[in-house]
Structure formats: structure tokens, C-alpha cells
PDB file of C-alpha atoms in Angstrom:
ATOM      1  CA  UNK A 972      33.409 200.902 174.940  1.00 90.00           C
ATOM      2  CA  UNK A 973      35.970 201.000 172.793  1.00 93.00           C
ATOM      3  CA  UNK A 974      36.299 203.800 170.169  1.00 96.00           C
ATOM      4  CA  UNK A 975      38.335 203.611 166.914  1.00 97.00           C
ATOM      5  CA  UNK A 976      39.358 206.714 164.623  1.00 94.00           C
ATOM      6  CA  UNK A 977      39.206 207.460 161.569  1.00 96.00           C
ATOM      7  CA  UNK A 978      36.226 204.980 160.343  1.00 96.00           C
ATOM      8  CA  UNK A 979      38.481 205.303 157.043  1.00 97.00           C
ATOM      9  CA  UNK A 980      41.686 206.084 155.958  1.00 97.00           C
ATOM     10  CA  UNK A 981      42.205 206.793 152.645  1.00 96.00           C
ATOM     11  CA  UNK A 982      46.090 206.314 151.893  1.00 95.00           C
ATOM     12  CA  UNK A 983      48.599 205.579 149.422  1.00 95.00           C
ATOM     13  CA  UNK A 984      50.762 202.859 149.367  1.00 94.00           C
ATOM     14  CA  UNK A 985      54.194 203.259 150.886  1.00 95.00           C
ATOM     15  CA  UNK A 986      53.030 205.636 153.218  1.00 96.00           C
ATOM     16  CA  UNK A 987      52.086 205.493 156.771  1.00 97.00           C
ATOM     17  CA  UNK A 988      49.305 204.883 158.227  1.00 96.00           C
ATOM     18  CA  UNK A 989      47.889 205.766 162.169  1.00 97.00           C
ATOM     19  CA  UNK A 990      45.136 204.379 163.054  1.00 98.00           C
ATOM     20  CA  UNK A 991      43.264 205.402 166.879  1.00 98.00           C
ATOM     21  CA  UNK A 992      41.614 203.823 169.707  1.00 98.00           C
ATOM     22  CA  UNK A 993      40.345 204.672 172.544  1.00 97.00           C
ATOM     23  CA  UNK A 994      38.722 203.258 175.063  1.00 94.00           C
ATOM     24  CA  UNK A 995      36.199 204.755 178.159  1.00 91.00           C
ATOM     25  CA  UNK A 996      37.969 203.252 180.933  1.00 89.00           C
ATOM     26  CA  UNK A 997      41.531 202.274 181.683  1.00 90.00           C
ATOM     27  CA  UNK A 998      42.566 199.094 180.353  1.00 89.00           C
ATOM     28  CA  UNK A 999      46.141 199.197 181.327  1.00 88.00           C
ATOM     29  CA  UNK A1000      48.060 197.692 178.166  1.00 91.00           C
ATOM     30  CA  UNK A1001      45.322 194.708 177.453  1.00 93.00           C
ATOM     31  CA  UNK A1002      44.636 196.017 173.949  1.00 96.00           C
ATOM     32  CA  UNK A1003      44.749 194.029 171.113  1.00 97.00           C
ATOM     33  CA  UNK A1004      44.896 195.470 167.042  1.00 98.00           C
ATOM     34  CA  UNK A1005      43.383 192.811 164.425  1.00 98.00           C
ATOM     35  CA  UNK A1006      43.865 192.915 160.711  1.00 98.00           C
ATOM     36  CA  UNK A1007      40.602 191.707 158.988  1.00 98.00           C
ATOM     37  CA  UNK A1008      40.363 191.451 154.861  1.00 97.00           C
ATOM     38  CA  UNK A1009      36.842 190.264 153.015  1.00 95.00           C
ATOM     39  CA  UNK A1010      35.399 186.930 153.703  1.00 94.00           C
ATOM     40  CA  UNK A1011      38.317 186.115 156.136  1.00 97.00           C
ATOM     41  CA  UNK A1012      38.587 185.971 159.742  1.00 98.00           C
ATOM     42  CA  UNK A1013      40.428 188.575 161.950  1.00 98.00           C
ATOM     43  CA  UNK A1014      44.390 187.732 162.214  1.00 98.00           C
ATOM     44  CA  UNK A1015      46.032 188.581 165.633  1.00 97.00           C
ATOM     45  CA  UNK A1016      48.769 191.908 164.818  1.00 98.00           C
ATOM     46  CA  UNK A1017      49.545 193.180 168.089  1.00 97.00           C
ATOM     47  CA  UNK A1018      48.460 192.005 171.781  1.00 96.00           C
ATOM     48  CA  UNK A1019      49.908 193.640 174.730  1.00 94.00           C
ATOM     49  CA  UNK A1020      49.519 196.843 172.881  1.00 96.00           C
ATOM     50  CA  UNK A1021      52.764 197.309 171.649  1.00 97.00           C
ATOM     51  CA  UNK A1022      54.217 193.401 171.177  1.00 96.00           C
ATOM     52  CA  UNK A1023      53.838 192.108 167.288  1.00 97.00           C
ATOM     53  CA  UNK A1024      52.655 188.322 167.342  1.00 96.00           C
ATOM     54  CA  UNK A1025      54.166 185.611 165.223  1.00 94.00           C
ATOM     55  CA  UNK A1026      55.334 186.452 161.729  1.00 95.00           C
ATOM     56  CA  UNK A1027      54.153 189.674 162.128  1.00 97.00           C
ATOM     57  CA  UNK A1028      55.809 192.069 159.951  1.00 97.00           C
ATOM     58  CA  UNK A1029      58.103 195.032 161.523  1.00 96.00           C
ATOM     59  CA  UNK A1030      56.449 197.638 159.836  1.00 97.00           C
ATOM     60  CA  UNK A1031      53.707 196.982 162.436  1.00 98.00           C
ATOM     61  CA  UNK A1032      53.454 198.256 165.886  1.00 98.00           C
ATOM     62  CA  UNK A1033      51.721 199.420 168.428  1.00 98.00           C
ATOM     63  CA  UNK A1034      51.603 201.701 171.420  1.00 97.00           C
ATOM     64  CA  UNK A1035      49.575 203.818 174.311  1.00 95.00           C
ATOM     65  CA  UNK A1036      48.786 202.638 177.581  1.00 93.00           C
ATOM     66  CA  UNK A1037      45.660 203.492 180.001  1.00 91.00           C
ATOM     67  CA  UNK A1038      42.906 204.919 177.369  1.00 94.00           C
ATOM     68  CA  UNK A1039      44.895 205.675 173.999  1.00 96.00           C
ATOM     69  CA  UNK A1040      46.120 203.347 171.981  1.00 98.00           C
ATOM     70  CA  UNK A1041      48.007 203.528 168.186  1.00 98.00           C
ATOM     71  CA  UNK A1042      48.690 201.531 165.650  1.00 98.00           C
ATOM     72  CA  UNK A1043      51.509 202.802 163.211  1.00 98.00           C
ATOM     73  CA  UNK A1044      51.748 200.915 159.706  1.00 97.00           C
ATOM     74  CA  UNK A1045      55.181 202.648 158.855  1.00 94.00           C
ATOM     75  CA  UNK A1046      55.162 201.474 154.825  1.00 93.00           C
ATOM     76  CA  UNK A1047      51.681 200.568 153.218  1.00 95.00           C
ATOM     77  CA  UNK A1048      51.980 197.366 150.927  1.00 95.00           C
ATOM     78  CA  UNK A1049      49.254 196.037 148.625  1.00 93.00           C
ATOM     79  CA  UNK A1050      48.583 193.775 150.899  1.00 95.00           C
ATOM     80  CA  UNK A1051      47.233 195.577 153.836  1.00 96.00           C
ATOM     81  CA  UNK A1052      44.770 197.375 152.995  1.00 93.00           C
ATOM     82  CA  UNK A1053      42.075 196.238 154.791  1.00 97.00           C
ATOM     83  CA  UNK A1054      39.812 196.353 158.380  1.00 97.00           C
ATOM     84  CA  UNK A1055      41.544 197.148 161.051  1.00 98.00           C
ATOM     85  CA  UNK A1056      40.252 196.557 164.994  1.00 98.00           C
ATOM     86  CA  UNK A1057      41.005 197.039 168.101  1.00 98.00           C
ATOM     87  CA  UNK A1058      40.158 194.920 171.145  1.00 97.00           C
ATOM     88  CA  UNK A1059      40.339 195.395 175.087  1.00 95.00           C
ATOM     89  CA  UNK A1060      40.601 192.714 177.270  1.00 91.00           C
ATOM     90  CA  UNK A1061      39.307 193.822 181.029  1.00 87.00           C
ATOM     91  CA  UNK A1062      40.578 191.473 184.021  1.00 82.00           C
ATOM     92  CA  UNK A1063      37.556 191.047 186.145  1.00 83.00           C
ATOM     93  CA  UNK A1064      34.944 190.369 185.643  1.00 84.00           C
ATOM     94  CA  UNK A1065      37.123 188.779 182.169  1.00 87.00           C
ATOM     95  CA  UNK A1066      35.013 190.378 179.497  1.00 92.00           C
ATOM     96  CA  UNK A1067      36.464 190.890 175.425  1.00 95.00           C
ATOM     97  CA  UNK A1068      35.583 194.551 173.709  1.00 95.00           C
ATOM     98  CA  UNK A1069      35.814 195.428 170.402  1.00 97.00           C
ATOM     99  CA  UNK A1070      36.453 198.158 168.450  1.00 97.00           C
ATOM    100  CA  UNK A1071      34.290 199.198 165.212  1.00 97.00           C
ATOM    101  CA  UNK A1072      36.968 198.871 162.916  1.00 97.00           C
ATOM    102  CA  UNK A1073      38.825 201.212 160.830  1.00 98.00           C
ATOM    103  CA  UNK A1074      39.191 201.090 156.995  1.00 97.00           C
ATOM    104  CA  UNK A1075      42.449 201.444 155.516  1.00 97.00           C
ATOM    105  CA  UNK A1076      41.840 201.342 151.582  1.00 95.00           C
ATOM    106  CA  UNK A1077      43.908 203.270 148.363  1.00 88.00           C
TER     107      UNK A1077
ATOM    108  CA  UNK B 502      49.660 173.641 164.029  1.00 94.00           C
ATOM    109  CA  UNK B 503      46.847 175.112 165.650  1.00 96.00           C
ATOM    110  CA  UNK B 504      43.644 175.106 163.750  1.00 98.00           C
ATOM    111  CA  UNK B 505      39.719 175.639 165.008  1.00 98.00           C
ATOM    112  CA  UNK B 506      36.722 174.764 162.849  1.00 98.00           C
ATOM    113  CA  UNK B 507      33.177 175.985 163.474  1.00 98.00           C
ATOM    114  CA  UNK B 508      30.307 173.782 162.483  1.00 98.00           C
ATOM    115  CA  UNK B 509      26.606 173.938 162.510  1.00 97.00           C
ATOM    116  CA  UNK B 510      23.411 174.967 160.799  1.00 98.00           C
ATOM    117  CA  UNK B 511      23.481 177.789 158.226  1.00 97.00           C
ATOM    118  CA  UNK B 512      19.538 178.153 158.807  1.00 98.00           C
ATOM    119  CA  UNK B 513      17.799 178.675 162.366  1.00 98.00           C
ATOM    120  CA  UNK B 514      14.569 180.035 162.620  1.00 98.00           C
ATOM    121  CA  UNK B 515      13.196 182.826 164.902  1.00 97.00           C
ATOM    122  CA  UNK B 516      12.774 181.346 168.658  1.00 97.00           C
ATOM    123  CA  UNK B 517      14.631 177.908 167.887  1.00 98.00           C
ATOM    124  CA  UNK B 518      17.982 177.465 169.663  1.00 98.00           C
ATOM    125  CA  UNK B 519      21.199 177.533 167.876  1.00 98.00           C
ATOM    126  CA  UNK B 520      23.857 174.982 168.198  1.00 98.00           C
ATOM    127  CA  UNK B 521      27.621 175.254 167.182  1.00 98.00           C
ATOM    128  CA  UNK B 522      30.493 173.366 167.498  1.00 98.00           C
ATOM    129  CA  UNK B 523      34.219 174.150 166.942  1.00 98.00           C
ATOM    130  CA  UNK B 524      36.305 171.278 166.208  1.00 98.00           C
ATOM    131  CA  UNK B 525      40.052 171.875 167.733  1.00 98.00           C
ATOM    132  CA  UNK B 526      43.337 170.704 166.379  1.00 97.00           C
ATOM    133  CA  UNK B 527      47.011 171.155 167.224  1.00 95.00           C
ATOM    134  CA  UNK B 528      46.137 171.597 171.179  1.00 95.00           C
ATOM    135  CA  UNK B 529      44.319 170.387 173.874  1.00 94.00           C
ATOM    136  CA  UNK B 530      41.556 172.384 175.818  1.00 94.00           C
ATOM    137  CA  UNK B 531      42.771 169.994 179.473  1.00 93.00           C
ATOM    138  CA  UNK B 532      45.994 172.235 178.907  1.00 93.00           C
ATOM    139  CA  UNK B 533      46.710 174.532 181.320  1.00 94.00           C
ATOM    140  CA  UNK B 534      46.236 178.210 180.543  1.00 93.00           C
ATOM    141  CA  UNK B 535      44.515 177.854 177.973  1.00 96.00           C
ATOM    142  CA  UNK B 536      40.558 178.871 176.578  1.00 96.00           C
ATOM    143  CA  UNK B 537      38.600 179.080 173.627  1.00 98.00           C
ATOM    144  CA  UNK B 538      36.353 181.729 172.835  1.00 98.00           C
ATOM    145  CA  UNK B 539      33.579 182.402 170.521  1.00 98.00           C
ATOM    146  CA  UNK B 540      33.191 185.971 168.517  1.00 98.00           C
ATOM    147  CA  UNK B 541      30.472 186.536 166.167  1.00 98.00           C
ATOM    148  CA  UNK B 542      29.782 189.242 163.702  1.00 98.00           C
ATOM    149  CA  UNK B 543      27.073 190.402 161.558  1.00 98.00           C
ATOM    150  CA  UNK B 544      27.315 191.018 157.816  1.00 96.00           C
ATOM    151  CA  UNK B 545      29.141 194.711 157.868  1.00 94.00           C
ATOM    152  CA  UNK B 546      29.212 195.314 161.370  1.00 96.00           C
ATOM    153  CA  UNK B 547      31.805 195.179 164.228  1.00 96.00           C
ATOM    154  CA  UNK B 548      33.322 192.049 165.968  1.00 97.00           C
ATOM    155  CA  UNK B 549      31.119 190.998 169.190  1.00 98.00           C
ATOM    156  CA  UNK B 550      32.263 188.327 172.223  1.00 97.00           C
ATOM    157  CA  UNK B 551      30.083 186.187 173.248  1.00 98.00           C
ATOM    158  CA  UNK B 552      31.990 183.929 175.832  1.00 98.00           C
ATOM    159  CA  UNK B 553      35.543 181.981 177.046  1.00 97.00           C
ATOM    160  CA  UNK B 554      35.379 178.892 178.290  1.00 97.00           C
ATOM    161  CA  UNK B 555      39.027 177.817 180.275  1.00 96.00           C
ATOM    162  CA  UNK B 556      41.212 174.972 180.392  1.00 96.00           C
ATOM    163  CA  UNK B 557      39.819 174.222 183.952  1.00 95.00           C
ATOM    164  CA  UNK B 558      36.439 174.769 182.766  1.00 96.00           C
ATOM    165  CA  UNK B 559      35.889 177.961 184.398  1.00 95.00           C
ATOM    166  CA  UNK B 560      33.106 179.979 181.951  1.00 97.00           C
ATOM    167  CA  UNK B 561      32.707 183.373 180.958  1.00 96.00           C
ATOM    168  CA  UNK B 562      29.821 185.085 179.075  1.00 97.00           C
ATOM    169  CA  UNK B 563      28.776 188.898 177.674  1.00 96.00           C
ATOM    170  CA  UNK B 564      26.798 190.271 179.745  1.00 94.00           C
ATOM    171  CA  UNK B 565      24.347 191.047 177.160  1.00 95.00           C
ATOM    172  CA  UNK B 566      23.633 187.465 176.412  1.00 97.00           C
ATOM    173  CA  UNK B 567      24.895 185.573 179.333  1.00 96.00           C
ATOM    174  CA  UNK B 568      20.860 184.673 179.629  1.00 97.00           C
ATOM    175  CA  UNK B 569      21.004 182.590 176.544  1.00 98.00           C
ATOM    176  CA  UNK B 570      24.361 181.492 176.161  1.00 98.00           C
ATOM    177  CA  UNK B 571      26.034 178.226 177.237  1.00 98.00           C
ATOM    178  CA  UNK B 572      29.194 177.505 176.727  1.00 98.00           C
ATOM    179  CA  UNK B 573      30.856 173.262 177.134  1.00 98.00           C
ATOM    180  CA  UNK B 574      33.595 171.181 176.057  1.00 97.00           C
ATOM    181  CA  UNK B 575      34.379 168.177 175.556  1.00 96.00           C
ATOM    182  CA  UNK B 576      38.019 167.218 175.536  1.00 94.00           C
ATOM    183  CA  UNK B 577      37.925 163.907 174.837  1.00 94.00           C
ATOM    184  CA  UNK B 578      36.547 165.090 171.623  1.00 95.00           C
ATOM    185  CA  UNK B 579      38.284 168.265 171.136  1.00 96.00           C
ATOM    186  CA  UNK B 580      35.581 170.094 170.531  1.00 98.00           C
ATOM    187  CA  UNK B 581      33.765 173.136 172.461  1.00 98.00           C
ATOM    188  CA  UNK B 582      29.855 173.894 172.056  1.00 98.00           C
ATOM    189  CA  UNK B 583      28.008 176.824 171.799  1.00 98.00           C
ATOM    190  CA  UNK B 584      24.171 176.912 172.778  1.00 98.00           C
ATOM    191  CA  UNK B 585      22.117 180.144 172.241  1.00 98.00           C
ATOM    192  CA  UNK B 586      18.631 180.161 172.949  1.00 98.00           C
ATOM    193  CA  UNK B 587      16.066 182.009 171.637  1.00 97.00           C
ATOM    194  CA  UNK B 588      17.495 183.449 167.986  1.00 98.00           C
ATOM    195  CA  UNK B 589      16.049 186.459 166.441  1.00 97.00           C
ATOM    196  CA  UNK B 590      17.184 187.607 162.787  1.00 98.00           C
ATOM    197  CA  UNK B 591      19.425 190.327 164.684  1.00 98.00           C
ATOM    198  CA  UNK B 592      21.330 187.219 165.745  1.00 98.00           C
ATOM    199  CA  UNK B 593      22.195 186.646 162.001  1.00 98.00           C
ATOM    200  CA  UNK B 594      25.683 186.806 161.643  1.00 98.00           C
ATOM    201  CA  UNK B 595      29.246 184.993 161.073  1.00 98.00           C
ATOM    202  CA  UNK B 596      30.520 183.143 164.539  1.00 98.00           C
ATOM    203  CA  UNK B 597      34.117 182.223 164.964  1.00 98.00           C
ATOM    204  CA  UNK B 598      35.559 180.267 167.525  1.00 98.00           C
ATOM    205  CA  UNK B 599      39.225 180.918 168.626  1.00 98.00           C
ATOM    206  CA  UNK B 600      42.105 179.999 170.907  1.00 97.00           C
ATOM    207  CA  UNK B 601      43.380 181.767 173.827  1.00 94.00           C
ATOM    208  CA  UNK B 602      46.038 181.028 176.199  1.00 90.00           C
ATOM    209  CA  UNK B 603      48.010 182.421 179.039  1.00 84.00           C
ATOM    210  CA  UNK B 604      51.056 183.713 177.384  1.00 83.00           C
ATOM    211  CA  UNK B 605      48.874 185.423 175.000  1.00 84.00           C
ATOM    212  CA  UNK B 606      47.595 187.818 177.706  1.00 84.00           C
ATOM    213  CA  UNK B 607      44.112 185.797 176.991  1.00 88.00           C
ATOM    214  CA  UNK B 608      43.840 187.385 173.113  1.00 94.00           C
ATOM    215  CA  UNK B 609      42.434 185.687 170.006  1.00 96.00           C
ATOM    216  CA  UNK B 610      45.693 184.621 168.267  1.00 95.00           C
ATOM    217  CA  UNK B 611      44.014 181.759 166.410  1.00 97.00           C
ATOM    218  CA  UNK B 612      40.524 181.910 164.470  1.00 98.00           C
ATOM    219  CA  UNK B 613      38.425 179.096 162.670  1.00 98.00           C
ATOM    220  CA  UNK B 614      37.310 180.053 159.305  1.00 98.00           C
ATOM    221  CA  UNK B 615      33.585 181.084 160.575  1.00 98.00           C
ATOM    222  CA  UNK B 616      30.470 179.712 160.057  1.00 98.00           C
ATOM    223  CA  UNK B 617      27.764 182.161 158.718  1.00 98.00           C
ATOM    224  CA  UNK B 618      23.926 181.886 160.240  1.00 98.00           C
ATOM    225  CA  UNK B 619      21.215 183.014 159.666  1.00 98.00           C
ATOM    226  CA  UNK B 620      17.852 183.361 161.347  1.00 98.00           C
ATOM    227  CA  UNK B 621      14.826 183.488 159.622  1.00 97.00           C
ATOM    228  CA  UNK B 622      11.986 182.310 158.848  1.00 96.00           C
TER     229      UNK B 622
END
């Protein structure tokens, strides 16, 4: 079970933004943070928990280990305000957990 | 570039089985380390798994549907199939399809669009 805080976070742009997640058991550093906007699919942010995938922007990232996990968005642009979600992969047996999402709007 | 496309019906009704296929383009499913998985999620509610299947053809399901779920592909048509059995209108919901490989640690790092269905009668 993974456990994401706050449901929504209200914030201005061009300031920061920390989003949480926890999950109940340890998943090492096999957490994943998804952006998700309105009538598109998630887009891959951060896997690893703390390494930014492809054309990611820097003002992205990500870090925790074991059961607590952060996502930082250092600068708020127009453009990412939206669903945020966390995601645990667990080794064996190889199941995929996801977070309930957390809002990020003005 | 990599790009996944679900397909299927929009409409299934209550007991009939659901079939979707995601088209895949840019990669090859016979490479190794690498899977494609299908996520669904239902209108305003959180992302759910629903299963992996590998390069090697190794198959993985959630727990909580492994009973109706199956899970093929067929490389020489790039494509990977998802069978559920037994819909009910809980099942209604958006299902993407996306690639997974090795280096990746095994995340999502490319979706398909989605394909929204519904069950109902």
C-alpha cells in the first residue's frame, strides 16, 4: 500500500512544492513519481527514487529510501500543475503499486 | 521512437470478456530485458496494474485479478493482448499499455494514449 500526502496542494507558481509517499513495507529505492494532466496518460518523472528520466526538467527530483519517499518541485511553472503519483515496484513476487495521487493546482 | 497504442471495444457488457490489444512501435518485445505492462484506471480514481508480460515471455498478474486476466504476445506482430473475463461496470475504466525494460528498473517510462471502456449494459 502505498500512501501519498497531501491529496492537494494548493500552491503558487514559482514556489516549491513537496509532495509525500509512503509506503507499508520497505521497498528499498524501487519508487517511481508520475506526472499525470487531464485526459492524458501518466509521464515517467523520476524512477529509482531519486534519478530524473529523459528530458526531465532539473527542477524535479526525488529522494527517500526504505518507506519515505519525496518529491521536491523546486520552481512551480504553469505547466505543472497537475496529478502527481507515486509507484512501488516490489521484486518478488514482481508486483506494480500505486499511489492515489496528489493534486498540485494554483 | 517508442510508441504503444491500445485498441479495442469502448462497450462490453456485464459477464462478457474483454479483449485489448496494444500495438508496439519503435522496439521489439523478443528484446532482451524488456516487458510491457498494462495499467488501467477508472474515471477519477487512482492508477491500478493489472499485469507484465517479459521479453522471454515470463507473465505476471495482480493478485486481485490474476483469476481473470491473461496476458500474450505476439512478436511477429508487435502487439501484446489483454483478456479479462468476466467484466462488471466496476471494471469501467481507461487501460493503458506501457513499456518496461531492464535499465529502467522495470518502470512505466512509455504509455499508449489509453483506451476508455466501459461495461454496461
Amino acid at each position: 500500500l502505498m500512501t501519498q500526502s497531501p491529496a492537494t496542494l494548493s500552491v503558487s507558481p514559482g514556489e516549491r512544492a513537496t509532495l509525500s509517499c509512503r509506503a507499508s513495507q520497505t521497498v528499498s529505492n524501487n519508487l517511481a513519481w508520475y506526472q499525470q494532466k487531464p485526459g492524458q496518460a501518466p509521464r515517467l518523472l523520476i524512477y529509482g527514487a531519486s534519478t530524473r528520466a529523459t528530458g526531465i526538467p532539473d527542477r524535479f527530483s526525488g529522494s527517500g529510501s526504505g518507506t519515505e519517499f519525496t518529491l521536491i518541485i523546486s520552481s512551480l511553472q504553469s505547466e505543472d500543475f497537475a496529478l502527481y503519483c507515486c509507484q512501488q515496484y516490489h521484486h518478488w513476487p514482481p508486483t506494480w503499486t500505486f499511489g492515489q495521487g496528489t493534486k498540485v493546482e494554483i | 521512437q517508442i510508441t504503444l497504442k491500445e485498441s479495442g471495444p469502448t462497450l462490453v457488457k456485464p459477464t462478457q470478456t474483454l479483449t485489448l490489444t496494444c500495438t508496439l512501435s519503435g522496439f521489439s518485445l523478443s528484446a532482451s530485458g524488456v516487458a510491457v505492462g498494462w495499467i488501467r484506471q477508472p474515471p477519477g480514481k487512482a492508477l491500478e496494474w493489472l499485469a507484465v508480460i517479459y521479453w522471454n515471455d515470463d507473465k505476471r498478474y495482480s493478485p486481485s485479478l490474476k483469476s481473470r486476466l491473461t496476458i500474450t504476445k505476439d512478436t511477429s506482430k508487435n502487439q501484446v493482448v489483454l483478456t479479462m473475463t468476466n467484466v462488471d461496470p466496476v471494471d469501467t475504466a481507461t487501460y493503458y499499455c506501457a513499456h518496461m525494460s531492464y535499465t529502467l528498473q522495470y518502470f512505466f517510462d512509455y504509455w499508449g494514449q489509453g483506451t476508455l471502456v466501459t461495461v454496461s449494459s
